[in-house]
Amino acid sequence: MLANKGIRTRQARGTLTVGVGLAVAAGLLTTVPTAQAVSGTPAAASDHAFTARLLIGEGDTLRGCSAALVHQQWLLTATSCFAATPGGEVKPGKPALKSTATLGNKTLAIVEVVPRDDRDVAMVRLAEPVTTVKPVELAAGAPVAGETLVGAGFGRTGTEWVPDRLHTGDFRVDSATDTTVELTGQDGVSVCKGDTGGPALRSTGGGAELAAVHSRSWQGGCFGETETRTGAVDSRVDGLAGWVKDVRNRDRSHSADIDGDGKADLVVLRSNGDVVVHRNQGDTFAAGRVMSSGWGRFVTWKDLGRLYFADVDGDRKADMIVHTNDGNIAVRTNRGTYWDQGTHWSAGWGRFIDGSDLGRLYFADVGGDGKADLVVHTNDGNVAVRTNRGTYWDQGTHWSGGWARFVTWKDLGRLYFADVDGDRKADLVVHTNDGNIAVRTNRGTYWDQGTHWSAGWGRFIDGSDAGSLKFGDATGDGKADLFVHTKDGRVAVRTNHTTYWDQGKFMITL
């Protein structure tokens, strides 16, 4: 087994511009080039296109790493790439240093880093999806001693300080722990500076799968190094598919008409605290635009509170409703390109954040005046409507009962409120754990006994299984359509056809 002592951290180096030399400090390149990785052979242009070149920092802190695209908007790489100083702590959230990723001819900002706490691995989010490159699948099986993995990256080669192409090489697996795999480069191949975070791939009949990411190496044979050993320690990623999926799906998606054109847009509260609006363009949702930031502690509903989006002031544009864990509710008015600082509307709702205590809150236009009312679903099963009075919601009236086992979303099912029949008044949508969806029509002071609209949604109750459902008017005809957000990040809209929702059309991958 290769001893860890003395193995060098793989950090990228490069040049700021052609002809500009690199400065070395504490083992890191202080500037970054268009680097390449493994000191093997140049890869064909189409090979391993999912491998990304990272540039991290600016000026004297600029350095490079490599990564692999595992989802259209997420890369898997090494946490150590994002330390502000060598060996420093990397906190989840926005990168401490300016960071970009390049795949093919497209360069995008990196807007979020999600480190693992048990190995040198991190998920990093791109500013927008990459739709021209197929992500690599994670390996299901552990590396086995004696097998060969293909390493790839954008670091130095044996003869080039700043290569301009991806390089690959073969590595023999020597041994593995629960979180790492020890490798030896074959035929003089080595992991060099700039390769950190790059993929170690297992060849399959269908191409390749991601087994590990580069973490440390001796750098034997790399340009500028006198070391001869070609050993490396990579961080295993096989078995992390569940974690990768969980990271991708921590975001909260909402349907709400943000721009006032009558069609529900897609609003996403990202785990980094950005509220991103994807405008409804009829056949697709546009690339996201950040409309507000700083809401990272409102994502889980277990910290500072939660957010909702609904038209509270009646101007047809969804406002942001902020429900804090101290029980206060404030409305931040939609100003077209941002939500303002808000005003206080109600208090006393501290035990209604996530349905685990006294109940849940919903916001929908129940009265039909164009302004969102407050719907209170208590754990005794009652549903009351508190009417919007312009600057507050009143004390409310009872509308329905018997819904105690629909509060937590972990028992018989869950409730939604949306105008399904197009009369401008929110109906009650009942989604039971047997997968059926029924619509109970708004009759002015109550919802009726309802009719069956759809089936097969048993795994979409709370978002923890196959995905989640939303209801909003995507077509602009005044009737709520069904938004289906699956765990693979795809969002489809099933159009309302008066008594059912159709088979739908794909709109975007988040």
Short mmCIF file of C-alpha atoms in Angstrom, two decimals:
data_model
loop_
_atom_site.label_atom_id
_atom_site.label_comp_id
_atom_site.label_asym_id
_atom_site.label_seq_id
_atom_site.Cartn_x
_atom_site.Cartn_y
_atom_site.Cartn_z
CA MET A 1 0.00 0.00 0.00
CA LEU A 2 1.27 3.43 -0.87
CA ALA A 3 1.84 5.48 2.27
CA ASN A 4 -0.07 8.75 2.36
CA LYS A 5 2.79 10.58 3.97
CA GLY A 6 4.45 12.88 1.50
CA ILE A 7 1.90 12.48 -1.24
CA ARG A 8 1.24 15.88 -2.72
CA THR A 9 -2.15 17.43 -3.08
CA ARG A 10 -3.14 17.70 -6.74
CA GLN A 11 -3.77 21.35 -7.30
CA ALA A 12 -3.88 22.94 -10.72
CA ARG A 13 -1.42 25.38 -12.12
CA GLY A 14 -1.32 27.38 -15.27
CA THR A 15 -0.65 30.67 -16.92
CA LEU A 16 -2.79 33.74 -16.98
CA THR A 17 -1.96 34.44 -20.60
CA VAL A 18 0.38 32.96 -23.16
CA GLY A 19 3.95 33.86 -22.32
CA VAL A 20 3.17 34.75 -18.72
CA GLY A 21 5.06 32.57 -16.22
CA LEU A 22 3.48 30.87 -13.24
CA ALA A 23 4.28 31.66 -9.65
CA VAL A 24 4.32 28.82 -7.13
CA ALA A 25 3.34 29.33 -3.50
CA ALA A 26 2.70 26.68 -0.88
CA GLY A 27 2.53 24.05 -3.61
CA LEU A 28 -0.28 25.78 -5.50
CA LEU A 29 -0.13 27.60 -8.77
CA THR A 30 -0.90 31.23 -8.19
CA THR A 31 -2.22 31.62 -11.72
CA VAL A 32 -4.16 29.23 -13.89
CA PRO A 33 -3.94 28.39 -17.55
CA THR A 34 -5.88 26.44 -20.03
CA ALA A 35 -4.51 23.38 -18.31
CA GLN A 36 -4.79 19.71 -19.03
CA ALA A 37 -4.77 16.79 -16.79
CA VAL A 38 -3.21 13.40 -16.59
CA SER A 39 0.21 13.15 -18.21
CA GLY A 40 -0.97 10.53 -20.69
CA THR A 41 -2.14 10.83 -24.26
CA PRO A 42 -4.38 13.58 -25.66
CA ALA A 43 -8.04 12.57 -25.71
CA ALA A 44 -10.09 12.78 -28.87
CA ALA A 45 -12.34 15.82 -28.96
CA SER A 46 -15.46 13.73 -28.33
CA ASP A 47 -13.97 11.46 -25.67
CA HIS A 48 -14.92 12.12 -22.07
CA ALA A 49 -16.63 15.38 -23.03
CA PHE A 50 -18.14 15.39 -19.54
CA THR A 51 -14.72 16.34 -18.12
CA ALA A 52 -14.58 20.01 -17.16
CA ARG A 53 -11.71 22.41 -16.66
CA LEU A 54 -12.06 24.56 -13.54
CA LEU A 55 -10.47 27.94 -12.89
CA ILE A 56 -10.60 29.06 -9.28
CA GLY A 57 -9.54 32.42 -7.90
CA GLU A 58 -8.19 35.53 -9.59
CA GLY A 59 -4.80 37.16 -9.99
CA ASP A 60 -2.27 35.67 -7.62
CA THR A 61 -4.80 33.16 -6.26
CA LEU A 62 -5.78 31.75 -9.68
CA ARG A 63 -5.46 27.98 -9.98
CA GLY A 64 -7.03 25.15 -11.91
CA CYS A 65 -8.69 21.81 -11.28
CA SER A 66 -10.76 19.28 -13.20
CA ALA A 67 -14.23 17.83 -12.69
CA ALA A 68 -16.88 15.54 -14.19
CA LEU A 69 -20.41 16.51 -15.23
CA VAL A 70 -22.84 14.20 -13.36
CA HIS A 71 -26.02 16.16 -14.02
CA GLN A 72 -26.76 18.92 -16.50
CA GLN A 73 -26.14 21.57 -13.84
CA TRP A 74 -23.81 19.75 -11.43
CA LEU A 75 -20.17 18.66 -11.43
CA LEU A 76 -18.43 16.20 -9.13
CA THR A 77 -14.91 17.19 -8.17
CA ALA A 78 -12.53 17.51 -5.19
CA THR A 79 -13.49 19.70 -2.23
CA SER A 80 -9.84 20.74 -1.80
CA CYS A 81 -9.97 22.67 -5.07
CA PHE A 82 -12.15 25.32 -3.42
CA ALA A 83 -10.12 26.07 -0.30
CA ALA A 84 -9.36 29.79 -0.10
CA THR A 85 -5.90 28.84 1.15
CA PRO A 86 -4.15 25.46 0.78
CA GLY A 87 -5.61 22.99 3.26
CA GLY A 88 -8.25 25.47 4.41
CA GLU A 89 -11.83 24.63 5.31
CA VAL A 90 -14.38 24.65 2.51
CA LYS A 91 -17.85 25.64 3.64
CA PRO A 92 -21.00 24.77 1.72
CA GLY A 93 -22.53 27.56 -0.34
CA LYS A 94 -21.08 30.12 -2.68
CA PRO A 95 -17.39 29.48 -3.50
CA ALA A 96 -14.99 31.60 -1.46
CA LEU A 97 -13.13 32.48 -4.66
CA LYS A 98 -14.44 33.31 -8.12
CA SER A 99 -14.83 29.96 -9.89
CA THR A 100 -15.71 28.90 -13.44
CA ALA A 101 -16.05 25.63 -15.32
CA THR A 102 -15.50 25.06 -19.01
CA LEU A 103 -17.00 22.14 -20.94
CA GLY A 104 -16.33 22.23 -24.65
CA ASN A 105 -16.63 25.84 -25.73
CA LYS A 106 -18.95 26.90 -22.89
CA THR A 107 -17.70 28.56 -19.71
CA LEU A 108 -20.08 28.98 -16.77
CA ALA A 109 -19.78 30.38 -13.27
CA ILE A 110 -19.81 27.96 -10.36
CA VAL A 111 -22.43 29.23 -7.92
CA GLU A 112 -22.46 26.62 -5.16
CA VAL A 113 -20.17 24.07 -3.53
CA VAL A 114 -21.56 21.14 -1.50
CA PRO A 115 -18.69 19.24 0.18
CA ARG A 116 -18.82 15.70 1.52
CA ASP A 117 -17.65 15.46 5.11
CA ASP A 118 -16.00 12.03 4.83
CA ARG A 119 -13.76 12.38 1.74
CA ASP A 120 -12.27 14.90 -0.70
CA VAL A 121 -15.40 15.10 -2.86
CA ALA A 122 -17.80 17.95 -3.59
CA MET A 123 -20.79 18.62 -5.79
CA VAL A 124 -20.59 22.01 -7.51
CA ARG A 125 -23.48 23.75 -9.21
CA LEU A 126 -23.16 25.58 -12.51
CA ALA A 127 -24.97 28.86 -13.13
CA GLU A 128 -27.09 27.16 -15.78
CA PRO A 129 -27.52 23.68 -17.26
CA VAL A 130 -25.21 22.28 -19.90
CA THR A 131 -27.49 20.69 -22.49
CA THR A 132 -24.93 19.74 -25.14
CA VAL A 133 -22.94 17.23 -23.05
CA LYS A 134 -24.16 13.91 -21.69
CA PRO A 135 -23.35 13.53 -17.97
CA VAL A 136 -21.33 10.53 -16.83
CA GLU A 137 -23.00 7.89 -14.66
CA LEU A 138 -21.55 6.98 -11.27
CA ALA A 139 -20.15 3.49 -10.87
CA ALA A 140 -22.23 1.13 -8.75
CA GLY A 141 -19.40 -1.22 -7.80
CA ALA A 142 -16.25 -0.62 -5.79
CA PRO A 143 -12.81 -0.48 -7.41
CA VAL A 144 -11.14 -3.90 -7.37
CA ALA A 145 -7.43 -4.49 -6.93
CA GLY A 146 -5.84 -5.23 -10.27
CA GLU A 147 -8.44 -3.54 -12.46
CA THR A 148 -7.53 -0.63 -14.70
CA LEU A 149 -9.17 2.78 -14.44
CA VAL A 150 -8.75 5.57 -16.97
CA GLY A 151 -7.73 8.87 -15.42
CA ALA A 152 -8.53 12.15 -17.14
CA GLY A 153 -7.91 15.81 -16.46
CA PHE A 154 -6.72 19.23 -17.55
CA GLY A 155 -3.45 19.42 -15.62
CA ARG A 156 0.18 19.41 -16.70
CA THR A 157 1.57 16.64 -18.87
CA GLY A 158 5.07 15.28 -18.89
CA THR A 159 6.25 17.89 -21.38
CA GLU A 160 3.77 20.75 -21.14
CA TRP A 161 3.19 23.23 -18.36
CA VAL A 162 -0.04 24.44 -19.90
CA PRO A 163 -1.57 21.89 -22.26
CA ASP A 164 -4.64 22.87 -24.23
CA ARG A 165 -6.31 19.47 -24.48
CA LEU A 166 -7.73 16.85 -22.16
CA HIS A 167 -5.29 14.01 -21.48
CA THR A 168 -5.98 10.49 -20.28
CA GLY A 169 -3.96 7.55 -19.00
CA ASP A 170 -4.30 4.11 -17.43
CA PHE A 171 -4.05 3.52 -13.69
CA ARG A 172 -3.89 0.16 -11.94
CA VAL A 173 -5.96 -0.20 -8.77
CA ASP A 174 -3.68 -1.28 -5.91
CA SER A 175 -6.13 -1.23 -3.00
CA ALA A 176 -9.21 0.56 -1.66
CA THR A 177 -10.68 1.74 1.63
CA ASP A 178 -14.29 2.74 2.21
CA THR A 179 -13.61 6.22 0.85
CA THR A 180 -10.37 6.10 -1.17
CA VAL A 181 -8.65 4.06 -3.86
CA GLU A 182 -4.90 3.81 -4.32
CA LEU A 183 -3.66 3.77 -7.89
CA THR A 184 -0.42 3.46 -9.84
CA GLY A 185 -0.05 5.11 -13.22
CA GLN A 186 0.98 2.76 -16.00
CA ASP A 187 3.71 3.36 -18.59
CA GLY A 188 4.84 6.56 -16.90
CA VAL A 189 1.36 8.07 -16.63
CA SER A 190 0.81 10.24 -13.56
CA VAL A 191 -1.70 12.61 -12.02
CA CYS A 192 -0.29 16.13 -12.27
CA LYS A 193 -1.07 19.59 -10.95
CA GLY A 194 -4.35 20.70 -12.47
CA ASP A 195 -5.88 17.22 -12.38
CA THR A 196 -7.36 17.48 -8.90
CA GLY A 197 -11.05 16.61 -9.03
CA GLY A 198 -10.79 14.98 -12.45
CA PRO A 199 -12.42 11.61 -13.13
CA ALA A 200 -11.09 8.08 -12.73
CA LEU A 201 -13.24 6.04 -15.07
CA ARG A 202 -14.19 2.40 -15.43
CA SER A 203 -14.71 1.33 -19.03
CA THR A 204 -18.05 -0.32 -19.73
CA GLY A 205 -19.74 -1.75 -22.78
CA GLY A 206 -21.63 1.49 -23.13
CA GLY A 207 -18.72 3.85 -22.55
CA ALA A 208 -17.47 4.79 -19.10
CA GLU A 209 -18.68 5.26 -15.53
CA LEU A 210 -17.21 7.43 -12.79
CA ALA A 211 -15.43 5.43 -10.08
CA ALA A 212 -13.38 8.11 -8.30
CA VAL A 213 -12.03 11.66 -8.48
CA HIS A 214 -8.38 12.65 -8.20
CA SER A 215 -7.27 13.86 -4.80
CA ARG A 216 -3.51 13.37 -4.16
CA SER A 217 -0.51 12.09 -6.09
CA TRP A 218 3.27 11.84 -6.19
CA GLN A 219 3.28 13.64 -9.57
CA GLY A 220 6.07 11.47 -10.91
CA GLY A 221 7.10 12.50 -14.40
CA CYS A 222 4.96 15.63 -14.46
CA PHE A 223 6.53 18.68 -16.06
CA GLY A 224 8.83 20.44 -13.61
CA GLU A 225 8.87 17.55 -11.10
CA THR A 226 11.83 15.35 -10.16
CA GLU A 227 9.72 12.66 -8.48
CA THR A 228 9.50 9.31 -10.31
CA ARG A 229 6.67 7.59 -8.43
CA THR A 230 3.34 7.58 -10.28
CA GLY A 231 1.09 6.55 -7.40
CA ALA A 232 -2.07 8.47 -6.51
CA VAL A 233 -4.88 8.41 -3.98
CA ASP A 234 -8.32 9.12 -5.43
CA SER A 235 -11.61 9.61 -3.59
CA ARG A 236 -14.19 6.96 -4.33
CA VAL A 237 -17.57 8.07 -5.69
CA ASP A 238 -19.10 4.69 -6.42
CA GLY A 239 -22.05 4.33 -4.06
CA LEU A 240 -22.59 8.11 -3.87
CA ALA A 241 -25.46 8.16 -6.38
CA GLY A 242 -27.99 8.60 -3.58
CA TRP A 243 -26.07 11.53 -2.12
CA VAL A 244 -25.71 13.13 -5.55
CA LYS A 245 -29.46 12.81 -6.09
CA ASP A 246 -30.19 14.25 -2.64
CA VAL A 247 -27.96 17.26 -3.31
CA ARG A 248 -29.65 17.91 -6.63
CA ASN A 249 -33.10 17.64 -5.12
CA ARG A 250 -32.69 19.87 -2.06
CA ASP A 251 -33.97 22.79 -4.10
CA ARG A 252 -37.59 23.88 -3.64
CA SER A 253 -39.58 24.42 -6.82
CA HIS A 254 -42.80 26.45 -7.05
CA SER A 255 -45.24 27.39 -9.80
CA ALA A 256 -46.23 31.07 -9.77
CA ASP A 257 -46.83 33.83 -12.30
CA ILE A 258 -43.92 36.16 -11.59
CA ASP A 259 -44.04 38.37 -14.68
CA GLY A 260 -47.82 38.87 -14.80
CA ASP A 261 -48.40 37.42 -18.27
CA GLY A 262 -51.05 35.00 -17.03
CA LYS A 263 -48.83 31.91 -17.31
CA ALA A 264 -47.23 30.27 -14.30
CA ASP A 265 -43.45 30.48 -14.24
CA LEU A 266 -41.13 28.08 -12.48
CA VAL A 267 -39.61 29.48 -9.30
CA VAL A 268 -36.73 27.61 -7.69
CA LEU A 269 -35.29 28.28 -4.24
CA ARG A 270 -31.81 26.85 -4.59
CA SER A 271 -29.97 25.33 -1.68
CA ASN A 272 -27.41 28.16 -1.93
CA GLY A 273 -30.16 30.69 -1.11
CA ASP A 274 -30.82 32.05 -4.59
CA VAL A 275 -34.41 32.43 -5.76
CA VAL A 276 -34.29 31.72 -9.48
CA VAL A 277 -37.14 32.44 -11.88
CA HIS A 278 -37.50 30.40 -15.07
CA ARG A 279 -39.97 32.32 -17.24
CA ASN A 280 -42.70 30.39 -18.99
CA GLN A 281 -42.13 30.65 -22.75
CA GLY A 282 -45.00 28.42 -23.80
CA ASP A 283 -43.12 25.30 -24.86
CA THR A 284 -40.25 25.63 -22.42
CA PHE A 285 -39.10 27.41 -19.30
CA ALA A 286 -36.28 29.85 -19.96
CA ALA A 287 -32.87 29.69 -18.33
CA GLY A 288 -33.11 30.88 -14.76
CA ARG A 289 -32.56 34.43 -13.57
CA VAL A 290 -31.69 35.15 -9.95
CA MET A 291 -34.35 37.47 -8.56
CA SER A 292 -33.32 37.36 -4.90
CA SER A 293 -30.55 35.88 -2.76
CA GLY A 294 -29.75 35.12 0.85
CA TRP A 295 -32.49 32.55 1.55
CA GLY A 296 -30.29 29.53 2.20
CA ARG A 297 -31.70 29.06 5.70
CA PHE A 298 -35.24 28.86 4.31
CA VAL A 299 -34.68 25.79 2.11
CA THR A 300 -35.15 22.92 4.56
CA TRP A 301 -38.03 24.52 6.53
CA LYS A 302 -36.10 23.41 9.64
CA ASP A 303 -34.05 26.56 10.19
CA LEU A 304 -35.24 30.18 9.84
CA GLY A 305 -38.54 29.47 8.11
CA ARG A 306 -39.97 28.98 4.63
CA LEU A 307 -41.02 30.92 1.53
CA TYR A 308 -44.20 30.92 -0.55
CA PHE A 309 -45.06 32.70 -3.81
CA ALA A 310 -48.55 34.04 -4.54
CA ASP A 311 -50.23 37.23 -5.78
CA VAL A 312 -51.14 38.97 -2.52
CA ASP A 313 -51.75 42.51 -3.79
CA GLY A 314 -53.86 41.62 -6.83
CA ASP A 315 -51.58 42.96 -9.59
CA ARG A 316 -51.33 39.47 -11.20
CA LYS A 317 -47.64 39.13 -10.27
CA ALA A 318 -46.64 36.71 -7.53
CA ASP A 319 -45.23 38.27 -4.39
CA MET A 320 -42.80 36.58 -2.01
CA ILE A 321 -44.30 35.55 1.32
CA VAL A 322 -41.75 35.09 4.10
CA HIS A 323 -42.84 32.87 7.00
CA THR A 324 -40.20 33.01 9.73
CA ASN A 325 -39.83 30.55 12.59
CA ASP A 326 -40.77 33.27 15.09
CA GLY A 327 -44.29 33.03 13.65
CA ASN A 328 -44.32 36.24 11.63
CA ILE A 329 -45.47 36.47 8.03
CA ALA A 330 -44.27 39.30 5.80
CA VAL A 331 -45.20 40.04 2.18
CA ARG A 332 -42.44 41.24 -0.15
CA THR A 333 -44.15 42.92 -3.10
CA ASN A 334 -43.16 41.99 -6.64
CA ARG A 335 -41.50 45.01 -8.29
CA GLY A 336 -40.92 43.37 -11.66
CA THR A 337 -37.28 42.42 -11.28
CA TYR A 338 -37.11 42.02 -7.51
CA TRP A 339 -39.24 41.71 -4.39
CA ASP A 340 -39.11 44.67 -2.04
CA GLN A 341 -38.21 44.62 1.67
CA GLY A 342 -41.77 43.74 2.59
CA THR A 343 -44.35 44.56 5.22
CA HIS A 344 -45.68 42.59 8.16
CA TRP A 345 -49.06 40.93 7.59
CA SER A 346 -49.60 38.35 10.34
CA ALA A 347 -48.08 36.76 13.45
CA GLY A 348 -48.40 33.70 15.66
CA TRP A 349 -47.60 31.03 13.07
CA GLY A 350 -44.36 29.65 14.50
CA ARG A 351 -45.81 26.17 14.88
CA PHE A 352 -47.10 25.98 11.30
CA ILE A 353 -43.83 25.94 9.34
CA ASP A 354 -43.60 22.38 8.01
CA GLY A 355 -46.70 20.53 9.18
CA SER A 356 -44.94 18.63 11.95
CA ASP A 357 -46.54 20.62 14.78
CA LEU A 358 -49.87 22.47 14.77
CA GLY A 359 -50.45 22.44 11.02
CA ARG A 360 -49.60 24.00 7.66
CA LEU A 361 -50.30 27.22 5.78
CA TYR A 362 -51.16 27.71 2.11
CA PHE A 363 -51.71 30.85 0.04
CA ALA A 364 -54.28 30.90 -2.78
CA ASP A 365 -57.10 33.08 -4.07
CA VAL A 366 -60.08 31.29 -2.53
CA GLY A 367 -62.47 34.24 -2.65
CA GLY A 368 -61.97 35.05 -6.34
CA ASP A 369 -60.93 38.70 -5.97
CA GLY A 370 -57.46 38.15 -7.45
CA LYS A 371 -55.66 38.39 -4.10
CA ALA A 372 -54.20 35.39 -2.25
CA ASP A 373 -55.98 34.40 0.93
CA LEU A 374 -54.40 32.50 3.83
CA VAL A 375 -55.52 28.87 4.10
CA VAL A 376 -54.89 27.32 7.52
CA HIS A 377 -54.80 23.51 7.76
CA THR A 378 -54.62 22.53 11.42
CA ASN A 379 -53.57 19.16 12.80
CA ASP A 380 -57.11 18.53 14.04
CA GLY A 381 -58.06 18.19 10.37
CA ASN A 382 -59.86 21.51 9.90
CA VAL A 383 -59.24 23.86 6.98
CA ALA A 384 -60.08 27.55 7.45
CA VAL A 385 -59.82 30.43 4.99
CA ARG A 386 -58.56 33.80 6.21
CA THR A 387 -59.62 36.41 3.66
CA ASN A 388 -57.14 38.92 2.28
CA ARG A 389 -58.08 42.43 3.50
CA GLY A 390 -55.37 44.38 1.70
CA THR A 391 -52.84 44.63 4.51
CA TYR A 392 -53.73 41.57 6.58
CA TRP A 393 -55.74 38.36 6.56
CA ASP A 394 -58.85 38.29 8.73
CA GLN A 395 -59.76 35.78 11.45
CA GLY A 396 -61.17 33.41 8.89
CA THR A 397 -64.06 30.99 8.50
CA HIS A 398 -64.23 27.21 8.57
CA TRP A 399 -64.45 25.59 5.13
CA SER A 400 -63.74 21.89 5.57
CA GLY A 401 -62.89 19.19 8.11
CA GLY A 402 -61.54 15.66 8.39
CA TRP A 403 -58.08 16.29 6.97
CA ALA A 404 -55.95 15.46 10.03
CA ARG A 405 -54.09 12.67 8.24
CA PHE A 406 -53.12 14.99 5.39
CA VAL A 407 -51.07 17.50 7.40
CA THR A 408 -47.67 15.83 7.62
CA TRP A 409 -47.69 14.47 4.04
CA LYS A 410 -46.47 11.19 5.58
CA ASP A 411 -49.85 9.55 6.23
CA LEU A 412 -52.87 9.50 3.92
CA GLY A 413 -51.63 12.14 1.48
CA ARG A 414 -51.52 15.91 1.03
CA LEU A 415 -53.62 18.87 -0.07
CA TYR A 416 -53.08 21.66 -2.63
CA PHE A 417 -55.12 24.74 -3.48
CA ALA A 418 -55.42 25.98 -7.08
CA ASP A 419 -58.08 27.17 -9.53
CA VAL A 420 -58.66 24.00 -11.53
CA ASP A 421 -62.02 24.84 -13.15
CA GLY A 422 -61.16 28.37 -14.29
CA ASP A 423 -63.67 30.35 -12.19
CA ARG A 424 -60.83 32.31 -10.49
CA LYS A 425 -61.48 30.64 -7.12
CA ALA A 426 -59.04 28.09 -5.72
CA ASP A 427 -60.32 24.55 -5.56
CA LEU A 428 -59.12 21.86 -3.16
CA VAL A 429 -56.87 19.26 -4.78
CA VAL A 430 -56.60 16.02 -2.78
CA HIS A 431 -53.58 13.80 -3.47
CA THR A 432 -53.92 10.50 -1.61
CA ASN A 433 -51.11 8.05 -0.90
CA ASP A 434 -52.74 5.47 -3.19
CA GLY A 435 -51.73 7.77 -6.06
CA ASN A 436 -55.15 9.21 -6.87
CA ILE A 437 -55.82 12.93 -7.34
CA ALA A 438 -59.30 14.36 -6.88
CA VAL A 439 -60.53 17.92 -7.36
CA ARG A 440 -63.03 19.35 -4.89
CA THR A 441 -64.65 22.36 -6.52
CA ASN A 442 -64.90 25.70 -4.69
CA ARG A 443 -68.57 26.43 -3.93
CA GLY A 444 -68.10 29.82 -2.30
CA THR A 445 -68.08 28.74 1.34
CA TYR A 446 -66.93 25.13 1.03
CA TRP A 447 -65.37 22.62 -1.36
CA ASP A 448 -67.64 19.88 -2.69
CA GLN A 449 -67.10 16.11 -2.52
CA GLY A 450 -64.95 16.18 -5.61
CA THR A 451 -64.29 14.12 -8.71
CA HIS A 452 -61.38 11.89 -9.71
CA TRP A 453 -58.91 13.49 -12.14
CA SER A 454 -55.73 11.40 -12.22
CA ALA A 455 -53.99 8.32 -10.81
CA GLY A 456 -50.55 6.78 -10.43
CA TRP A 457 -48.97 9.48 -8.26
CA GLY A 458 -48.33 7.48 -5.09
CA ARG A 459 -44.59 8.13 -5.23
CA PHE A 460 -44.95 11.89 -5.61
CA ILE A 461 -46.47 12.87 -2.26
CA ASP A 462 -43.69 14.71 -0.42
CA GLY A 463 -40.84 14.83 -2.94
CA SER A 464 -38.73 12.20 -1.18
CA ASP A 465 -39.41 9.37 -3.61
CA ALA A 466 -40.01 9.77 -7.35
CA GLY A 467 -40.59 13.52 -7.37
CA SER A 468 -43.12 16.23 -6.53
CA LEU A 469 -46.23 17.81 -8.04
CA LYS A 470 -47.27 21.45 -8.34
CA PHE A 471 -50.41 23.10 -9.71
CA GLY A 472 -50.44 26.32 -11.72
CA ASP A 473 -51.84 27.82 -14.91
CA ALA A 474 -49.01 27.15 -17.36
CA THR A 475 -51.02 27.77 -20.54
CA GLY A 476 -52.72 31.04 -19.58
CA ASP A 477 -56.28 29.73 -19.96
CA GLY A 478 -57.13 30.35 -16.31
CA LYS A 479 -57.15 26.66 -15.31
CA ALA A 480 -54.44 25.05 -13.20
CA ASP A 481 -52.21 22.57 -15.00
CA LEU A 482 -50.20 19.81 -13.37
CA PHE A 483 -46.43 20.37 -13.01
CA VAL A 484 -44.47 17.12 -12.58
CA HIS A 485 -40.94 17.53 -11.18
CA THR A 486 -39.15 14.18 -11.20
CA LYS A 487 -36.06 13.24 -9.24
CA ASP A 488 -33.88 13.38 -12.34
CA GLY A 489 -34.52 17.14 -12.43
CA ARG A 490 -36.94 17.08 -15.36
CA VAL A 491 -40.06 19.25 -15.20
CA ALA A 492 -43.06 18.45 -17.40
CA VAL A 493 -46.41 20.22 -17.62
CA ARG A 494 -49.64 18.25 -18.04
CA THR A 495 -52.30 20.51 -19.52
CA ASN A 496 -55.74 20.84 -17.94
CA HIS A 497 -58.46 19.42 -20.20
CA THR A 498 -61.41 20.25 -17.90
CA THR A 499 -61.80 16.78 -16.36
CA TYR A 500 -58.21 15.48 -16.54
CA TRP A 501 -54.61 16.49 -17.18
CA ASP A 502 -53.05 15.15 -20.38
CA GLN A 503 -49.79 13.21 -20.76
CA GLY A 504 -47.85 16.45 -20.77
CA LYS A 505 -44.73 17.81 -22.34
CA PHE A 506 -41.19 18.18 -21.10
CA MET A 507 -40.32 21.81 -20.32
CA ILE A 508 -36.90 21.96 -18.61
CA THR A 509 -34.25 20.08 -16.66
CA LEU A 510 -33.22 21.78 -13.44
#
